[in-house]
Coordinates of C-alpha atoms in Angstrom, one line a residue:
M1049 CA 16.5 23.9 -29.5
K1050 CA 13.9 22.2 -31.8
P1051 CA 14.5 18.3 -32.5
L1052 CA 15.5 18.7 -36.1
S1053 CA 18.2 21.3 -35.7
K1054 CA 19.6 18.8 -33.0
N1055 CA 19.7 16.2 -35.7
I1056 CA 21.3 18.4 -38.3
I1057 CA 24.0 19.2 -35.7
L1058 CA 24.3 15.7 -34.6
A1059 CA 24.5 14.4 -38.6
I1060 CA 27.5 17.0 -38.8
L1061 CA 29.1 16.2 -35.8
S1062 CA 29.2 12.7 -36.8
V1063 CA 30.7 13.5 -40.0
L1064 CA 33.5 15.4 -38.5
V1065 CA 34.3 12.7 -35.9
I1066 CA 34.5 10.0 -38.9
S1067 CA 36.9 11.9 -40.7
A1068 CA 39.0 12.8 -37.9
I1069 CA 39.3 8.9 -37.6
F1070 CA 40.0 8.8 -41.1
S1071 CA 42.5 11.5 -41.2
S1072 CA 44.4 10.2 -37.7
Y1073 CA 44.5 6.6 -39.8
S1074 CA 46.2 8.1 -42.4
L1075 CA 48.2 10.6 -40.3
N1076 CA 49.6 7.3 -38.3
T1077 CA 50.0 5.2 -41.2
Q1078 CA 53.6 4.6 -42.4
K1079 CA 53.3 5.3 -45.9
P1080 CA 55.7 3.6 -48.7
E1081 CA 58.5 5.8 -50.3
K1082 CA 57.9 6.6 -54.0
I1083 CA 61.1 5.9 -56.0
N1084 CA 61.8 6.5 -59.7
M1085 CA 62.8 3.6 -62.0
S1086 CA 66.7 4.9 -61.8
T1087 CA 66.6 4.1 -58.0
L1088 CA 64.9 0.6 -58.5
V1089 CA 67.9 -0.3 -61.2
S1090 CA 70.3 0.8 -58.4
G1091 CA 68.7 -1.5 -55.5
I1092 CA 68.9 -4.2 -58.0
E1093 CA 72.8 -3.6 -58.9
N1094 CA 73.4 -3.2 -55.3
G1095 CA 71.2 -6.6 -54.3
V1096 CA 69.6 -4.6 -51.6
I1097 CA 65.9 -5.6 -52.8
E1098 CA 64.5 -8.6 -51.6
A1099 CA 61.3 -8.8 -53.8
I1100 CA 59.2 -6.8 -56.5
D1101 CA 55.7 -7.1 -56.8
I1102 CA 53.8 -6.2 -59.8
E1103 CA 50.1 -4.9 -59.9
G1104 CA 48.9 -3.5 -63.0
S1105 CA 51.1 -0.5 -63.5
E1106 CA 52.0 -0.1 -59.8
I1107 CA 55.1 -1.8 -58.5
T1108 CA 55.6 -2.6 -54.7
V1109 CA 59.6 -3.0 -54.0
R1110 CA 60.4 -4.7 -50.4
L1111 CA 64.4 -4.0 -49.4
T1112 CA 66.2 -6.5 -47.1
D1113 CA 65.7 -3.8 -44.3
G1114 CA 61.8 -4.7 -44.6
T1115 CA 61.3 -1.1 -45.6
E1116 CA 58.5 -0.7 -49.2
Q1117 CA 58.8 1.5 -51.9
K1118 CA 56.3 2.1 -54.7
T1119 CA 57.3 3.3 -58.1
R1120 CA 55.2 2.8 -61.6
K1121 CA 56.0 2.0 -65.0
E1122 CA 54.3 2.0 -68.2
G1123 CA 51.7 0.0 -68.9
A1124 CA 52.4 -1.1 -72.2
A1125 CA 55.8 -2.2 -71.4
S1126 CA 56.6 -5.4 -69.1
L1127 CA 59.2 -4.4 -66.1
S1128 CA 61.9 -7.2 -67.2
E1129 CA 61.9 -5.3 -70.6
I1130 CA 62.0 -2.5 -69.0
L1131 CA 64.9 -3.2 -66.6
I1132 CA 67.0 -4.8 -69.3
D1133 CA 66.8 -1.9 -71.2
Y1134 CA 68.5 -0.2 -68.2
G1135 CA 71.3 -2.8 -68.4
I1136 CA 69.8 -5.5 -65.8
S1137 CA 71.2 -9.0 -66.5
S1138 CA 69.3 -12.3 -66.6
E1139 CA 70.6 -13.4 -63.2
Q1140 CA 70.2 -10.1 -61.6
L1141 CA 66.5 -10.4 -62.1
K1142 CA 66.0 -13.7 -60.7
A1143 CA 67.6 -12.5 -57.6
S1144 CA 64.9 -9.8 -57.2
N1145 CA 61.9 -11.9 -57.4
I1146 CA 59.4 -10.4 -59.5
T1147 CA 56.2 -11.5 -58.8
V1148 CA 53.6 -10.5 -61.1
K1149 CA 49.7 -10.1 -59.6
D1150 CA 46.5 -9.8 -61.1
R1151 CA 44.6 -6.7 -59.7
S1152 CA 41.2 -7.6 -58.1
T1153 CA 38.3 -6.1 -58.1
K1154 CA 38.3 -5.5 -54.5
S1155 CA 41.5 -3.8 -54.2
Y1156 CA 40.7 -1.8 -57.0
F1157 CA 37.1 -0.5 -55.5
L1158 CA 38.9 -0.1 -52.2
G1159 CA 41.8 1.8 -53.5
V1160 CA 40.1 3.6 -56.5
I1161 CA 36.4 3.9 -56.0
L1162 CA 35.7 4.2 -52.3
P1163 CA 38.0 6.9 -51.3
S1164 CA 35.9 9.0 -53.9
L1165 CA 32.3 7.7 -53.2
L1166 CA 32.8 8.0 -49.5
P1167 CA 32.0 11.6 -49.3
L1168 CA 29.1 11.4 -51.8
I1169 CA 27.8 8.8 -49.5
I1170 CA 28.0 10.6 -46.7
L1171 CA 26.2 13.7 -48.1
I1172 CA 23.5 11.4 -49.2
F1173 CA 23.1 10.0 -45.8
I1174 CA 22.8 14.0 -44.3
F1175 CA 20.1 14.6 -47.1
W1176 CA 18.0 11.2 -46.6
F1177 CA 18.2 11.8 -42.7
M1178 CA 17.0 15.5 -43.0
F1179 CA 14.2 14.4 -45.5
K1180 CA 13.1 11.4 -43.1
Q1181 CA 12.7 14.5 -40.1
M1182 CA 10.9 16.8 -42.2
Q1183 CA 8.5 14.1 -43.4
G1184 CA 8.2 12.8 -39.7
A1185 CA 7.2 16.8 -38.6
N1186 CA 4.6 16.9 -41.7
N1187 CA 3.1 13.3 -40.3
R1188 CA 2.8 14.6 -37.2
A1189 CA 1.3 17.9 -38.2
M1190 CA -1.2 15.9 -40.0
S1191 CA -1.9 13.5 -37.4
F1192 CA -2.5 16.2 -34.9
G1193 CA -6.7 15.3 -35.1
M1194 CA -6.1 11.8 -35.1
S1195 CA -7.5 9.7 -31.9
N1196 CA -4.5 8.5 -29.2
A1197 CA -6.7 5.7 -28.1
R1198 CA -4.9 2.9 -27.3
E1199 CA -5.9 -0.7 -28.0
V1200 CA -5.4 -3.7 -25.5
K1201 CA -4.1 -6.3 -27.4
D1202 CA -1.5 -8.2 -25.3
K1203 CA -3.6 -11.6 -23.7
K1204 CA -1.8 -11.4 -20.4
Q1205 CA -3.2 -7.9 -19.5
Q1206 CA -6.4 -9.3 -19.9
V1207 CA -9.0 -9.4 -16.9
T1208 CA -12.1 -11.3 -16.3
F1209 CA -14.9 -11.2 -14.2
K1210 CA -13.1 -13.5 -11.8
D1211 CA -10.7 -10.9 -11.3
V1212 CA -13.3 -8.6 -10.0
A1213 CA -14.8 -9.2 -6.1
G1214 CA -18.1 -7.8 -5.0
S1215 CA -20.2 -5.5 -7.2
A1216 CA -22.4 -8.6 -7.8
E1217 CA -25.4 -6.1 -9.6
A1218 CA -22.7 -4.3 -11.3
K1219 CA -21.1 -7.6 -12.7
T1220 CA -24.7 -9.0 -13.7
E1221 CA -25.4 -5.8 -15.6
L1222 CA -22.5 -5.8 -17.6
E1223 CA -22.6 -9.9 -18.3
E1224 CA -25.6 -8.9 -20.4
I1225 CA -23.4 -6.4 -22.5
V1226 CA -20.9 -9.3 -23.1
E1227 CA -23.7 -11.8 -23.9
F1228 CA -24.4 -8.9 -26.7
L1229 CA -21.4 -9.0 -28.3
K1230 CA -21.0 -12.4 -27.9
N1231 CA -24.2 -13.8 -29.4
P1232 CA -26.0 -10.9 -30.9
K1233 CA -28.5 -13.2 -33.0
K1234 CA -29.8 -14.4 -29.8
F1235 CA -31.4 -11.2 -29.1
S1236 CA -31.9 -9.6 -32.4
D1237 CA -34.2 -12.6 -33.0
L1238 CA -36.4 -11.0 -30.3
G1239 CA -36.4 -7.4 -31.4
A1240 CA -33.7 -6.6 -28.6
K1241 CA -31.0 -3.8 -29.6
L1242 CA -27.5 -3.6 -28.9
P1243 CA -27.2 -1.0 -26.0
K1244 CA -25.2 2.1 -27.3
G1245 CA -23.6 3.0 -24.0
V1246 CA -22.9 2.0 -20.6
L1247 CA -22.1 4.6 -17.8
L1248 CA -20.6 3.1 -14.9
M1249 CA -20.9 5.9 -11.6
G1250 CA -19.0 5.4 -8.4
R1251 CA -16.8 7.0 -6.1
P1252 CA -13.1 7.1 -6.9
G1253 CA -11.6 3.6 -6.6
T1254 CA -14.5 1.5 -6.8
G1255 CA -13.3 -0.7 -9.5
K1256 CA -15.0 1.3 -12.5
T1257 CA -11.9 0.7 -15.1
L1258 CA -11.4 -3.0 -13.8
L1259 CA -15.0 -3.6 -14.7
A1260 CA -14.7 -2.2 -18.4
R1261 CA -11.2 -4.2 -18.9
A1262 CA -13.0 -7.3 -17.7
V1263 CA -16.2 -6.7 -20.0
A1264 CA -13.5 -6.5 -23.0
G1265 CA -11.4 -9.8 -21.7
E1266 CA -14.9 -11.6 -21.2
A1267 CA -16.2 -11.2 -24.6
E1268 CA -12.9 -11.3 -26.4
V1269 CA -13.4 -7.9 -28.6
P1270 CA -11.1 -5.2 -29.1
F1271 CA -10.9 -2.8 -26.5
F1272 CA -10.0 1.0 -26.9
H1273 CA -9.0 3.0 -24.0
I1274 CA -8.7 7.2 -24.0
S1275 CA -9.2 9.6 -21.3
G1276 CA -11.5 12.5 -21.8
S1277 CA -8.9 15.0 -21.4
E1278 CA -7.4 13.5 -24.5
F1279 CA -9.7 15.0 -27.0
V1280 CA -9.5 18.5 -26.0
E1281 CA -6.9 20.6 -27.2
M1282 CA -6.2 24.2 -27.5
F1283 CA -7.3 24.3 -31.2
V1284 CA -11.0 24.5 -32.1
G1285 CA -11.9 21.1 -33.9
V1286 CA -9.3 19.0 -33.1
G1287 CA -11.2 17.4 -30.3
A1288 CA -14.4 16.3 -33.0
S1289 CA -11.9 15.2 -35.3
R1290 CA -10.6 12.9 -32.9
V1291 CA -13.9 11.7 -31.9
R1292 CA -14.5 10.8 -35.6
D1293 CA -11.1 9.1 -35.7
L1294 CA -11.8 7.2 -33.0
F1295 CA -15.3 6.0 -33.8
N1296 CA -14.0 5.1 -37.3
R1297 CA -11.4 3.2 -36.0
A1298 CA -13.7 1.3 -34.1
K1299 CA -16.3 0.5 -36.9
K1300 CA -13.5 -1.3 -38.6
S1301 CA -12.7 -3.5 -35.6
A1302 CA -16.7 -3.9 -34.8
P1303 CA -18.0 -5.6 -32.4
C1304 CA -15.8 -3.9 -29.9
I1305 CA -15.7 -1.5 -27.0
I1306 CA -14.6 1.9 -26.7
F1307 CA -13.9 3.2 -22.8
V1308 CA -13.2 6.7 -21.7
D1309 CA -12.3 7.4 -18.4
E1310 CA -13.4 10.8 -16.6
I1311 CA -15.8 11.4 -19.3
D1312 CA -17.0 14.5 -17.7
A1313 CA -13.8 16.1 -18.4
V1314 CA -15.3 16.7 -22.1
G1315 CA -19.5 15.4 -21.3
R1316 CA -20.2 18.3 -19.2
Q1317 CA -23.3 20.5 -19.4
R1318 CA -23.1 22.6 -22.2
G1319 CA -23.3 26.3 -21.3
A1320 CA -21.1 26.0 -18.6
G1321 CA -18.9 28.6 -19.1
L1322 CA -17.6 31.4 -22.0
G1323 CA -16.9 30.9 -25.4
G1324 CA -20.7 29.7 -26.6
G1325 CA -21.4 27.5 -29.6
H1326 CA -17.6 27.5 -30.7
D1327 CA -16.2 26.3 -27.3
E1328 CA -13.5 23.5 -28.0
R1329 CA -15.0 21.2 -25.1
E1330 CA -18.7 21.8 -26.4
Q1331 CA -17.9 21.0 -30.1
T1332 CA -16.0 17.7 -28.7
L1333 CA -19.3 16.8 -26.8
N1334 CA -21.9 17.7 -29.8
Q1335 CA -19.4 15.2 -31.8
I1336 CA -19.7 12.5 -29.3
L1337 CA -23.4 12.6 -28.8
V1338 CA -24.0 12.5 -32.9
E1339 CA -21.6 9.7 -33.1
M1340 CA -23.2 7.6 -30.6
D1341 CA -26.8 8.4 -32.0
G1342 CA -27.0 10.1 -34.9
F1343 CA -28.1 9.5 -38.7
D1344 CA -24.9 7.0 -39.0
P1345 CA -25.9 4.0 -36.8
N1346 CA -22.5 2.5 -34.9
L1347 CA -23.4 -1.2 -34.8
G1348 CA -21.6 -3.4 -32.6
V1349 CA -19.7 -0.3 -31.1
I1350 CA -20.2 -0.3 -27.2
V1351 CA -18.9 2.9 -25.4
I1352 CA -18.1 2.4 -21.8
A1353 CA -17.6 5.2 -19.6
A1354 CA -16.5 6.1 -16.0
T1355 CA -17.5 9.0 -14.0
N1356 CA -17.2 10.1 -10.4
R1357 CA -19.3 13.3 -11.5
P1358 CA -22.5 12.0 -12.9
D1359 CA -24.4 15.0 -11.7
V1360 CA -22.2 17.4 -14.2
L1361 CA -23.0 15.8 -17.2
D1362 CA -25.0 16.7 -20.2
P1363 CA -28.8 15.5 -20.0
A1364 CA -28.2 15.2 -23.7
L1365 CA -25.3 12.4 -23.1
L1366 CA -27.6 10.7 -20.1
R1367 CA -31.0 9.7 -22.7
P1368 CA -31.8 6.6 -24.1
G1369 CA -30.2 5.7 -27.2
R1370 CA -27.1 7.0 -25.9
F1371 CA -26.0 5.9 -22.6
D1372 CA -28.5 3.1 -22.2
R1373 CA -27.8 2.0 -19.2
R1374 CA -25.9 3.4 -15.6
V1375 CA -24.4 0.9 -13.5
M1376 CA -23.8 2.4 -10.0
L1377 CA -20.8 1.1 -8.4
D1378 CA -20.7 1.7 -4.1
L1379 CA -18.4 1.2 -1.8
P1380 CA -17.7 -2.6 -0.7
D1381 CA -19.4 -4.2 2.1
I1382 CA -17.4 -6.9 4.5
K1383 CA -18.1 -9.7 2.6
D1384 CA -17.0 -8.1 -0.7
R1385 CA -14.3 -6.3 1.2
E1386 CA -13.1 -9.7 2.2
A1387 CA -13.2 -10.9 -1.1
I1388 CA -11.0 -8.2 -2.7
L1389 CA -8.5 -8.1 -0.2
N1390 CA -8.7 -12.5 -1.2
I1391 CA -7.9 -11.2 -4.8
H1392 CA -5.0 -8.9 -4.1
A1393 CA -3.5 -11.2 -1.8
K1394 CA -2.5 -14.0 -4.3
N1395 CA 0.4 -13.0 -5.1
K1396 CA 1.8 -11.8 -1.5
P1397 CA 2.9 -14.3 1.0
L1398 CA 0.5 -14.2 4.2
A1399 CA 1.5 -15.8 7.2
K1400 CA -0.5 -18.7 7.8
N1401 CA -2.4 -16.9 10.8
V1402 CA -3.3 -13.7 9.2
N1403 CA -6.9 -13.2 9.1
L1404 CA -8.2 -11.2 6.2
R1405 CA -11.7 -11.3 7.8
R1406 CA -10.7 -9.3 10.6
A1407 CA -9.0 -6.8 8.2
A1408 CA -12.5 -6.3 6.2
E1409 CA -14.1 -5.6 9.8
R1410 CA -11.7 -2.9 10.3
T1411 CA -11.9 -1.1 7.2
P1412 CA -15.5 0.3 6.6
G1413 CA -15.3 2.6 4.3
F1414 CA -12.6 1.3 2.0
S1415 CA -12.7 1.3 -1.7
G1416 CA -11.1 -1.6 -3.8
A1417 CA -8.3 0.7 -4.4
D1418 CA -7.8 1.3 -0.8
L1419 CA -7.7 -2.3 -0.1
N1420 CA -5.1 -2.8 -2.7
N1421 CA -3.0 -0.2 -1.2
L1422 CA -3.6 -1.8 2.2
L1423 CA -1.9 -4.9 1.3
N1424 CA 0.7 -3.0 -0.6
E1425 CA 2.0 -0.9 2.5
A1426 CA 2.1 -4.2 4.4
A1427 CA 4.1 -5.7 2.1
I1428 CA 6.2 -2.7 2.0
L1429 CA 6.7 -2.8 5.4
T1430 CA 7.3 -6.6 5.6
A1431 CA 10.3 -5.7 3.1
R1432 CA 11.4 -3.0 5.4
K1433 CA 11.6 -5.3 8.6
D1434 CA 13.8 -7.9 6.1
E1435 CA 11.0 -10.8 6.8
K1436 CA 9.8 -13.1 4.3
E1437 CA 5.7 -13.3 5.1
I1438 CA 3.5 -10.7 6.0
V1439 CA 1.9 -11.4 9.2
Q1440 CA -1.4 -10.3 11.0
S1441 CA 0.0 -7.0 12.8
Y1442 CA 1.3 -5.7 9.8
I1443 CA -1.6 -5.4 8.2
L1444 CA -3.5 -3.9 10.9
E1445 CA -0.8 -1.0 11.3
S1446 CA -1.4 -0.4 7.7
I1447 CA -4.9 0.2 8.1
E1448 CA -3.8 2.8 10.4
K1449 CA -1.5 4.4 8.3
V1450 CA -4.1 4.6 5.2
L1451 CA -6.8 6.0 7.5
L1452 CA -4.3 8.4 9.7
G1453 CA -0.8 8.6 7.7
P1454 CA 2.0 7.4 9.2
E1455 CA 3.6 7.3 12.9
R1456 CA 5.0 10.6 13.6
K1457 CA 7.4 8.8 15.8
S1458 CA 10.3 11.8 15.6
Y1459 CA 7.5 13.9 17.3
I1460 CA 8.1 13.4 20.9
M1461 CA 5.4 14.8 23.5
N1462 CA 6.1 16.2 26.9
K1463 CA 4.5 14.7 30.0
E1464 CA 2.0 17.2 30.0
E1465 CA 0.8 16.7 26.9
K1466 CA 1.1 12.8 26.6
K1467 CA -1.5 13.1 29.5
V1468 CA -3.7 15.0 28.4
T1469 CA -3.9 13.2 24.9
A1470 CA -4.6 10.3 27.4
Y1471 CA -7.1 11.3 28.9
H1472 CA -9.1 12.7 26.0
E1473 CA -8.6 9.4 24.1
A1474 CA -9.9 7.8 27.0
G1475 CA -13.0 10.2 27.6
H1476 CA -13.9 9.0 24.0
A1477 CA -13.4 5.5 24.7
L1478 CA -15.5 5.2 28.0
V1479 CA -18.4 7.4 26.4
A1480 CA -18.6 5.0 23.4
H1481 CA -18.3 1.9 25.7
M1482 CA -21.1 3.0 27.8
L1483 CA -23.7 4.0 25.3
E1484 CA -26.3 1.7 24.0
N1485 CA -26.4 2.9 20.4
T1486 CA -22.3 3.3 19.5
D1487 CA -19.8 1.2 17.7
P1488 CA -17.4 -1.1 19.7
V1489 CA -14.2 0.2 20.3
H1490 CA -11.3 -1.7 18.4
K1491 CA -8.2 0.1 19.1
I1492 CA -6.7 3.3 21.6
S1493 CA -4.0 5.0 20.7
I1494 CA -1.7 8.1 21.8
I1495 CA 0.9 7.6 19.1
P1496 CA 0.7 10.7 16.7
R1497 CA -0.3 9.6 13.3
G1498 CA -0.5 12.4 10.2
S1499 CA -2.0 15.3 12.0
A1500 CA -3.8 13.6 14.9
G1501 CA -2.1 13.3 18.5
G1502 CA -3.8 10.2 19.2
Y1503 CA -6.8 8.4 18.0
T1504 CA -10.0 6.1 19.4
L1505 CA -10.7 3.5 16.8
K1506 CA -14.5 2.8 16.3
L1507 CA -15.8 0.1 14.3
P1508 CA -19.2 -1.3 13.2
T1509 CA -20.1 -4.8 13.8
E1510 CA -21.7 -4.9 10.6
D1511 CA -22.5 -2.9 7.6
K1512 CA -25.3 -0.2 7.6
R1513 CA -27.4 1.7 5.4
M1514 CA -29.7 3.8 7.5
H1515 CA -28.8 5.2 10.6
K1516 CA -31.3 5.9 13.6
R1517 CA -31.8 9.0 15.7
S1518 CA -30.3 7.9 18.5
E1519 CA -27.2 6.5 17.2
F1520 CA -26.7 10.4 15.8
I1521 CA -27.6 11.5 19.3
D1522 CA -25.1 9.2 21.0
D1523 CA -22.2 9.7 18.5
L1524 CA -22.5 13.3 19.7
S1525 CA -22.0 12.4 23.1
V1526 CA -18.8 10.3 21.6
L1527 CA -17.3 13.2 19.7
L1528 CA -17.9 15.6 22.8
G1529 CA -16.3 12.7 24.9
G1530 CA -12.5 14.1 24.7
L1531 CA -13.2 17.5 25.5
V1532 CA -15.5 16.9 28.5
S1533 CA -12.9 14.4 29.9
E1534 CA -10.5 17.1 29.7
K1535 CA -12.0 19.8 31.5
E1536 CA -13.3 17.1 33.9
T1537 CA -9.7 16.0 34.7
F1538 CA -7.5 19.3 34.2
G1539 CA -10.5 22.1 34.8
D1540 CA -9.5 23.6 31.3
I1541 CA -9.4 22.6 27.6
T1542 CA -6.8 22.5 24.7
T1543 CA -7.0 23.3 21.2
G1544 CA -7.1 19.0 20.8
P1545 CA -10.8 18.7 20.3
S1546 CA -11.3 20.8 17.3
D1547 CA -11.5 18.7 15.2
D1548 CA -13.8 17.1 17.1
L1549 CA -15.9 20.2 17.7
K1550 CA -16.2 20.6 13.7
K1551 CA -17.6 17.1 13.4
C1552 CA -19.8 17.4 15.7
T1553 CA -21.5 20.8 14.6
S1554 CA -21.9 19.3 11.1
M1555 CA -23.5 16.2 12.0
A1556 CA -25.9 18.1 14.8
R1557 CA -26.6 20.8 11.7
D1558 CA -27.5 18.0 9.4
L1559 CA -30.0 16.1 12.0
V1560 CA -31.9 19.5 12.2
T1561 CA -31.8 20.2 8.7
R1562 CA -30.9 17.6 6.5
Y1563 CA -32.7 14.3 8.1
G1564 CA -35.8 16.3 9.8
M1565 CA -34.9 14.6 13.0
S1566 CA -35.3 18.1 15.1
E1567 CA -38.1 17.7 17.9
K1568 CA -38.8 21.1 17.9
L1569 CA -38.6 21.9 13.9
G1570 CA -40.4 18.8 12.9
P1571 CA -39.7 16.1 9.6
R1572 CA -38.5 19.3 7.3
V1573 CA -35.7 20.1 4.9
F1574 CA -34.0 23.3 5.9
G1575 CA -31.8 24.8 2.6
E1576 CA -31.6 23.1 -1.1
S1577 CA -28.2 22.3 -2.5
Q1578 CA -28.4 24.4 -5.8
E1579 CA -25.7 24.4 -8.8
M1580 CA -24.8 27.4 -10.3
I1581 CA -23.0 27.4 -13.9
F1582 CA -20.7 29.7 -14.5
L1583 CA -17.3 29.0 -15.3
G1584 CA -17.5 25.7 -14.4
K1585 CA -20.0 24.2 -11.9
D1586 CA -20.4 25.8 -8.0
I1587 CA -22.6 24.4 -4.9
H1588 CA -24.6 27.0 -2.9
E1589 CA -27.1 26.6 -0.7
K1590 CA -30.7 28.2 -1.5
R1591 CA -32.3 29.3 1.7
N1592 CA -36.3 28.7 1.9
Y1593 CA -36.6 29.6 5.3
S1594 CA -37.0 33.2 7.2
E1595 CA -34.5 34.7 9.1
K1596 CA -36.6 33.6 12.4
T1597 CA -36.6 29.9 11.3
A1598 CA -32.7 30.2 11.1
E1599 CA -32.3 31.5 14.8
M1600 CA -34.5 28.4 15.6
I1601 CA -32.1 26.0 13.6
D1602 CA -29.2 27.4 15.3
E1603 CA -30.8 27.1 18.7
E1604 CA -31.7 23.8 18.3
V1605 CA -28.4 22.6 17.0
G1606 CA -26.9 24.2 20.2
S1607 CA -29.6 22.1 21.9
L1608 CA -28.3 18.8 20.6
I1609 CA -24.5 19.5 21.2
N1610 CA -25.3 21.2 24.7
S1611 CA -27.7 17.5 25.5
A1612 CA -24.9 15.4 24.5
M1613 CA -22.2 17.3 26.3
E1614 CA -24.3 16.9 29.6
K1615 CA -24.9 13.0 28.8
A1616 CA -20.8 12.8 28.5
R1617 CA -20.1 14.6 31.8
D1618 CA -22.6 12.3 33.4
I1619 CA -20.7 9.3 32.0
I1620 CA -17.6 10.7 32.7
R1621 CA -18.3 11.4 36.1
T1622 CA -20.1 8.6 37.2
E1623 CA -17.3 6.5 35.6
K1624 CA -14.1 8.2 36.8
K1625 CA -12.6 4.9 38.0
Y1626 CA -12.8 3.7 34.7
L1627 CA -11.3 6.9 32.6
D1628 CA -8.5 6.9 34.9
K1629 CA -7.7 3.1 34.4
I1630 CA -7.8 3.6 30.5
A1631 CA -5.7 6.5 31.1
Q1632 CA -3.2 5.1 33.1
T1633 CA -3.0 2.2 30.6
L1634 CA -2.4 4.2 28.0
L1635 CA 0.6 6.1 29.4
K1636 CA 2.3 2.8 30.1
N1637 CA 1.7 1.1 27.0
E1638 CA 0.7 3.7 24.6
T1639 CA -1.8 1.5 22.9
I1640 CA -5.0 -0.8 23.7
E1641 CA -6.4 -3.2 21.4
K1642 CA -10.0 -4.1 21.9
E1643 CA -9.5 -7.5 23.8
E1644 CA -7.5 -5.4 26.4
F1645 CA -9.8 -2.7 26.6
E1646 CA -12.9 -4.7 27.2
A1647 CA -10.9 -6.5 30.1
L1648 CA -10.6 -3.4 32.0
F1649 CA -14.3 -3.5 32.7
E1650 CA -14.0 -7.1 33.7
S1651 CA -11.6 -6.7 36.1
S1652 CA -13.1 -4.1 38.0
E1653 CA -17.1 -5.6 38.0

């Protein structure tokens, strides 16, 4: 049902309810009996009348038993004269307590005018209400091409660079934008022009939106924010109209900032699908290009856009004069992660012994959003336990929950599965501990989490940008340690190592085809990623090598995996006593922390 029809029905129902209330009121009220003048005269003669009130031509008679009667008289003559003509004496008139009242405007209004005006007022209200609804529908239709951008005005929601941890280089770039907005003359005197646009690029959760809000908070200028998907509608031309309206609003508020989140929704490379030049998304993109750098310059309007897919954006959008600056936001390192955790912990009651540095060490690869979610999960866990402070163990448990998922406490493994899982994880941990170029083991567990039956948590001591070939080779052995442990202990393998084999195969192939680390094939990249544009982007591998080379690649991948398996087998056979000790400890305690794990080796030396 349409909203207008609903409103009309509601208005009619309201009138019916009001009418019913008035009707019930009038039915339930006891009305005075209407009498003629002869009855009034008889009542005076019989002495049953207590008082007579006269208001205009209306006469109200109150009897001695408390009831009321009403009658009317001629307007010209007085009641006393009429009663005397009927033979009533002056003594009887005095006993009747006749009172003459002036008829007030209020009683006249309530008694005469209001009953006749009330239906008319109700009808006028219904027609006014319907007209307003129709006018609102027309306004919505006329505003269909207007921008839906919201302007942040609440100072309580303002964010500054103090609220953003890490991303030092990105903040330096954006601080210059703030300087441009605060003191443009300083730069214009040197011939420098205000940047037109800043493109924030990075993985999801790295703080692109937060940085854009910080720029607006630092510059103290109007901040309009909109999503790229809000421009595009099913009607051709609406997106372009909204872009024009947005920039017109921004010009009136200049200097200001327009923030377009997920700009790849509208800024994808043109020609990426059917529809030609009349495609709605392409028209919207064309209008953005013109508004940012066309014949009519937008002085004082800076566009900040965010995307995690800069590779799909149209080249015209990335040229100088439009998005002049590209700011890359990478995942935070250990120092940045600790700083981010400190910011998100401000409004959370942490126990005195909480060490956020330790949490930062256990979270390599976490984005700012992941770290926020981590502390939020720790707070939720604390509330579930009915405690008042967040302790270290809850934070570390939340790390594993974010990484692998919640514990599957309802899933109970039988003794055989538990034993196989213990030896599988012990194999990973033993090989990782014995090899030189692997990360240290921080925790081993055979408690199922997410899709994993158990897990071995290896974490680097420091963040690395580059990795050596020897590190990859040792990591291959660690990945195969679980499979080899199962084979050596039980004489058979299970489906448990399936994910390990997938990672191992992918890593070995990357060593050969991407990193040029194959001794047999040499320093060469095999295959090129090619983006095919048809109904959106898709990535295909373009083969730049022969079938014979493909066979050599397969052989080299197999050789790397077999060599890594042999290395893992040698360790497990040589250090079988440690494998058994780790597995038995896991079967007893289900988890082993770093300190306890290292103590197992020290006690046997």
